[in-house]
Structures are given as C-alpha cells and as structure tokens.
Amino acid sequence: MGARFAMTGGREGWIRTLLTAFGVGLGVTLLFVATSVPHVLSAREDRTQARDPWIASSTGLERGATTLLFRQSSTAYHGKDISGLIIRPEGADAATPPGVRKFPGPGELVVSPALKRLLDSGDGTLLRQRFAAYRVVGTIADQGLQGPSELMFYTGAKSGELVDQHNANRTKGWGPAAASLDHAPMNQTKPSPELILLATIGCVVLLLPVAVFIATAVRFGGERRDRRLAALRLVGADRAMTHRIAAGEALFGALLGLAFGTAFFLALRAFIEEFTLWNYSVFSSDLTPSAPLALLVLLAVPAAAVVVTLFALRGVTIEALGVVRQARPRRRRLWWRLALPLLGLALLYQMMTGYTAAGPRDTYQVAIGAVLVLAGTTALLPWVVEAVVARLRGGPLPWQLATRRLQLSSGAAARAVSGITVAVAGAIALQMLFSNVQAQHTSDTGQDPTRAQFVTQSTVRDGKGAKKAVARFQRTPGVREVFATVEATIRQSHDDPYDTPPVQMHIADCAMLREFLRLPHCADGDVYVSQRPEYLTKDQWAPTTPGSEVVITGQEAEDRFSARRGQGTNGSKDLVRAGKRWTVPRSTTVVHTRPDPVGMDREGIYVTPGALGMTGFGATNVQVIVSLDKSAEDAIERVRNTDAEVSGGVGNGYSVVATEETRKFRSIRNGLFIGAFATLLVIGASMIVSTLEQLRERRRLLSVLVAFGTRRSTISLSVLWQTAIPVVLGLAVSMVGGLTLGAVLLKMIEAPVAVDWAGLGIMGGIGAGVIALVTLASLPPLWRMTRPDGLRHE
C-alpha cells in the first residue's frame, strides 16, 4: 500500500518520490564508483607491471634470441609528463611491449592514442617540433597503458644508440612473466603505515557523507507523509500499520533510487574516458563494481531506507485527528550522541602506542573508530541546533522568520547540513594527517629554481660540439642565461685505472665556475681544485696534486670500461691508451665549493678552456644549465625542443624543482582529490534538493505570507538565514570533532599535533560558498512558489 501511495499519489506524490529517488540515486552512483575502486587500482597496477621491463639484478644477462636493450626516455609538455622507452631487439624472438604489435624501427614511434591526439591538435605545435625527427607508425593498445589519457611512446633506437649495455639495460621481456631468480621488478615497495592510515581515513571521509545523504534523502516529504498517515488512522489503520505503510513508501523511493543510481553510473561509465582529473584517467572497462560490494549496496540502501523511516517515526504520534509533532517536541537526548564519538576515540586510543598497519584488523579498527567519531559529530548537530535556536530572540523580520521556523522544526534543517558537517569534520582531520604525511613523503631536492629552471646533459664528440650545443641553447627564444660544463675524468697514468678512484674534471668558463665555486678571482687559463673530501685519502686524491701527470678520459670511454668490467673483462690499458695525457699546472688554486643550481657540490678539478685543449680525450658529456625569462611564453617548451635537437632524441633534460614527492603518496593524494571533488558535488546537490523539498513543503505558507504583503526579498533573506544558521553551527561542531580526530590520528603515527589554520579557513570558505550556492539555487523556485496560485488547495 505504501508503494502504491508513492506511485499513485498524483503530481505531488510523484514529485516527492522523484526527489527521493534522485537523492538516493546520486548517493548510489558514488557508492558504485567506490566499489569499483579496487578493480580500477588492481587493473591499473596489473597493466603497469605487465609493461615494466625486468632487468638483471645479480648477474649480467648475456645477449640472446629473446633479449632486447632499452633506455628510459621522458619529457614533459604544458605540465603533463610524457614517458617513453627507446628499445632495440637483439634477437628474433624478443617480445614486444604490451599493446604494441611490432617493434618500431629506427626513427619510428608507437604512441598512445592520447599522445597522437595531442600531436595532431593545434595545441601540440611545439610538441610536434620535438618529435619532428620521428615518424608515427602505430598506437599503443589499452593493455599497454595505465589510462586513456596517458601520454606514452616507444621509439626504435637510431644508429649508434643502445649499442651495448654501457648505455642501456638488457632484459628478457616484460612484466612478471619474464622474471627469474636473478631478475627483479622495478619500483616494488610496500606502502608505509602512515600512507595506509591516510588512505583508510580518506575512504571513511569520502564515503560517510554519502551514507548520511542517502539517509536524509529517504526522509524527504516527511511532514506531508505524516499527515497522510493521520488520514489512514481515521479510516481504521493502527500505529504499526502506518509505520509499515511509511516504510513501504520509503522502500519504493529507495528502489527507484537504485534504478536511478544504476542508470547514472552506466552513463558515467560510458563517458568516463573523456574526463581527466589531476592527470588521472580511467578506462570504462576498469570501472566495474566489485560483485560482493555492489550486492552489499543493493541490499543496504533499501534496508537503510526502511530503518531510517521507522527510526524517524518513533518520536512522532500519528492519530486520526492529526500529528502530535506539531506541538512542542521533547528535548533531544544528549547521552547517546556523546557515546558514539567517545566509543570511537576509545577504539583509536588503543592504537596510540604505535600504529603499524600490521594487518586488516588494524585497518578495520581505525575505520570503525573514525566512523564512530564522525557519525557522533553529525548526531550532535541536531541537539546543538535545537539548543541554540531555542535561545534566539528578536532581530530583523527575515531573521525572526528564519529563527521561528527553526524553533518549530529544526530537524529538517539539521539533516540538510549533516552531510557537509561530517564532510568538513573528516576533511579537517584528513588535512591534519595529510600535512604531516606530505612532509614525510616530500623531500627537498636541494635545487634552486630561482637560479635556473632547466638542466640537461648530452654527449658531444669534442669541445667544438660542446660550443655548438651551448650556442644552440643561447639562441632559443625565452632563454636568459646559459651555463655549461664539459665533464671528463682524470686518472693517474702509471696505475691500473681500477687501483685508484677517478677524479672528476669540470671544464667551464668563469661564469659557470662561479656557480659552483667560491672564487677569489678567475681568468681563462686558470685551474682550481676543491678541498679533498673527508672520505678520500691523500693517495686517492693524488691525481689533483700540482705537477702530477694524469690521463684525461671521456665519459663514453669510462662507461665502456665499466661495462666491460661488469662482463668479466678489464680493458684498463685500452682506457689509459685512449686518453689524453696532461700535467696538472703548479699554479692550481685550492678553493671551496658551493651548491650549484641543481644542488650539487662538485668535488674535483676545475679547468677553464684556456688551460686545456678541448680535444683528445674522446666523446664526453656536456651539462647545460638554463635560466629562463619567465615572462616569455612557452619558454620551457622551446628549451625542451632545443634539448631534443641537441641530444638527437626527445631530450634528456628536466625542470629544476625545490621539492619532490614519492610516487605512492602522489597516487593517494590524487585519488583523495578526485574523491573529494565527487563528494562535494554530491553534498552540494543534496543541500539544494533538501532546500527545494523544504520550500515545496511550505509552499502554501509562503504564498500566505506574500498575500499578506510580505516582500519576496524578506522571504529570500529568511531562506538564507535558515540555511546559514545550521551551516555555521555545523561548521563549529565539525571543527571540534575534526580537530579531535586529527589530533588522535597524529598521535597514532607519533607525529606532533599541528593545526593547519589555513585549511580551517578554507573549510570556512567552503561553508560560505555552500550557503551562497544553495540560496541562489533556491531563489527561482521560491519566487515561483510564492505566486497567488500557491494558495489553491484540495
């Protein structure tokens, strides 16, 4: 009978049912998305591992029919990372990367669909210049990508690239299937306890407001429903029957909400690949709810609708002549509202001696404790609202209309803001924990972005090649200053190269030397040496002694020597014979180092070009540090294009940054941001729907007020105050609950308790924004409801 009332109640009944179904549907959609997260993460991780090359970790891997050489190659464009690999198969049976049908040849590219779209778009003009030396011959299939918006490529090695293991890695294949006892995967670490705690609290904070919203949505139209039940009492229904009828009506709305939520979820799933948030995207096939969790949602939402309805009716006396709730209600009980957060704090207190995330039990205990604290904070809000508004007196007319309405029935207003209360309380606690975890997983790189913004390194054949490379950077639009140094190695000429550690040589002009040395004076032809490091003996530092005869070798020769040593051969005589002999001048000056823009203290010997010919020691590296004109548009992208031109690939450089975050922390942070964005949308929609439902319930009263001469502006301001008062009180309650929960969580990981006052200010701003949004959204229907035809009644 209750379900029939929901279906056949005329226009009013259908509006009420649709409001309930829409509200429940939004919550169900978010719950289905949440139940899909395990599959999204596992599928993404599986694809990532399947495409990772497995490299030898304990012994050298010999060339064979199934081996291939690879080297990582990456760049960036307009703040987006572009990852790639340079690959060269060494045998006919070498396996192609996942998602790639055949190996790209020299100068060929296989790109992800998103990278191809970017290259073909008008926004990719500068990026096309960077890949001008390559020809796109195919795209990477979904199984080889983390997500549809990932920018990735594979390129075939050009002539002279990846010749042997001195400048590349060798692998048998891709993913766990290629692993053996002497192989190890790249980047496989277990998350730290604080990251697990952050993820656990994040899930609680994001999902609990959804549950609160669903519980609120099934109570839409409660006052009119109770008046209908009074009419049923008049024709013979007893109290238990009216409760079952009300439960049936709520159950029908919840079931319709499940249908709405399923439809919303399927629509979202169909278009999910078109959206990218914080460089994170999801394949439609990945957004698949876990079967047990989806079944739990399908059973829990209708059950919650029935339980919430019966719980709401326990304090309402419905008789044949009306609803007693319109008389002065009894005061709300406080004891059980305080018991919930105290019980939650007790569960968390047991773990304050040191949270280790040892197993699922710890995670469940933390989650249950946080849920109880946040749920108790929400349960306190109706009591606080009732206690505060009961003491409000006087004031302007809109204020009196708002406070009187809240005094008569504050429950609906408190329920409307309960979602934002629990969300803000959780957000405050999460922000306190987040700030501490961020500090632990954010490291100082030592780099100074104020001195330079880009660093790169390329191989040059001789000094002329270095000068050409530097000149090319200097001609790049947007470049303010270029510093360059040629790197070489000096060894004692009479020793085996492996007997004495090599000493680094830096060849640069005076401008560059001043970037990493404290020089009293400098002129072309000068030679300097840094003070000997504490961990080296005088004999080990001997090559820098003035008057010593040394051998200068290039970086390429050093790399080949190291690779041959790893393969069981020496080649030391060839290394010495190929180098350039040089005598360290007796005028060499001892100086102190200073960190360069990259944050490095460069120990070794420093030579200006006039003191040493730039030829004779073979191919070596030139490092270029670039300072940019920040006012020049796309200066960083133009420098990256120059880097690609000089290096002969897509570039070797990177941007100078002061700090960097761990990959796992960055993934959790992005996931929390995406979840918070979705939750805020649901909370905003819930408050708008709740306000519209309350206005619809009071349409006749509002029309009477207008008919008696009340200004619409007065009524609009009263609606504003009716929203603002509960929200402000909710924010106050949520701040107390959030700060308490945050302090306990910080104690669990033995971190100092610190309050992010800026974060609290942001939460207050969010509350003010919600008030303004809800008020603006309610004005058009408010004006429409206050027309004279609102007085009509049957």
mmCIF file of C-alpha atoms in Angstrom, residues 197 201 344-345 348-355 370 373-374 425-436 734-757 760:
data_model
loop_
_atom_site.group_PDB
_atom_site.id
_atom_site.type_symbol
_atom_site.label_atom_id
_atom_site.label_comp_id
_atom_site.label_asym_id
_atom_site.label_seq_id
_atom_site.Cartn_x
_atom_site.Cartn_y
_atom_site.Cartn_z
ATOM 1 C CA LEU A 197 46.322 5.290 7.513
ATOM 2 C CA ILE A 201 40.773 7.769 6.694
ATOM 3 C CA GLY A 344 35.258 5.782 18.528
ATOM 4 C CA LEU A 345 38.015 7.618 20.406
ATOM 5 C CA LEU A 348 41.596 4.717 18.348
ATOM 6 C CA TYR A 349 43.188 5.267 21.771
ATOM 7 C CA GLN A 350 44.133 1.594 21.909
ATOM 8 C CA MET A 351 46.405 2.165 18.908
ATOM 9 C CA MET A 352 48.071 5.379 20.099
ATOM 10 C CA THR A 353 51.101 3.470 21.376
ATOM 11 C CA GLY A 354 52.221 2.972 17.773
ATOM 12 C CA TYR A 355 50.178 2.281 14.664
ATOM 13 C CA ALA A 370 36.827 7.147 12.622
ATOM 14 C CA VAL A 373 33.730 9.802 15.779
ATOM 15 C CA LEU A 374 32.393 11.391 12.590
ATOM 16 C CA ALA A 425 34.895 17.251 10.160
ATOM 17 C CA GLY A 426 36.527 14.469 8.185
ATOM 18 C CA ALA A 427 38.284 16.935 5.891
ATOM 19 C CA ILE A 428 39.830 18.771 8.857
ATOM 20 C CA ALA A 429 41.140 15.537 10.360
ATOM 21 C CA LEU A 430 42.313 14.364 6.953
ATOM 22 C CA GLN A 431 44.050 17.692 6.293
ATOM 23 C CA MET A 432 45.959 17.493 9.594
ATOM 24 C CA LEU A 433 47.064 13.942 8.789
ATOM 25 C CA PHE A 434 47.703 14.828 5.158
ATOM 26 C CA SER A 435 50.017 17.731 6.038
ATOM 27 C CA ASN A 436 52.165 15.507 8.245
ATOM 28 C CA SER A 734 32.668 19.766 12.722
ATOM 29 C CA MET A 735 35.769 21.784 13.628
ATOM 30 C CA VAL A 736 35.707 20.455 17.184
ATOM 31 C CA GLY A 737 35.178 16.889 16.006
ATOM 32 C CA GLY A 738 37.700 17.185 13.178
ATOM 33 C CA LEU A 739 40.426 18.685 15.363
ATOM 34 C CA THR A 740 39.905 15.973 17.983
ATOM 35 C CA LEU A 741 40.039 13.162 15.429
ATOM 36 C CA GLY A 742 43.043 14.728 13.680
ATOM 37 C CA ALA A 743 44.980 15.045 16.946
ATOM 38 C CA VAL A 744 44.342 11.380 17.788
ATOM 39 C CA LEU A 745 45.409 10.229 14.300
ATOM 40 C CA LEU A 746 48.642 12.214 14.554
ATOM 41 C CA LYS A 747 49.362 10.680 17.945
ATOM 42 C CA MET A 748 48.866 7.242 16.402
ATOM 43 C CA ILE A 749 51.760 7.798 13.997
ATOM 44 C CA GLU A 750 53.768 9.558 16.750
ATOM 45 C CA ALA A 751 53.708 12.880 14.912
ATOM 46 C CA PRO A 752 53.490 16.331 16.532
ATOM 47 C CA VAL A 753 49.977 17.771 16.671
ATOM 48 C CA ALA A 754 49.811 20.799 14.378
ATOM 49 C CA VAL A 755 46.710 22.629 13.193
ATOM 50 C CA ASP A 756 46.532 23.820 9.607
ATOM 51 C CA TRP A 757 44.824 27.159 10.220
ATOM 52 C CA LEU A 760 40.421 25.676 8.563
#
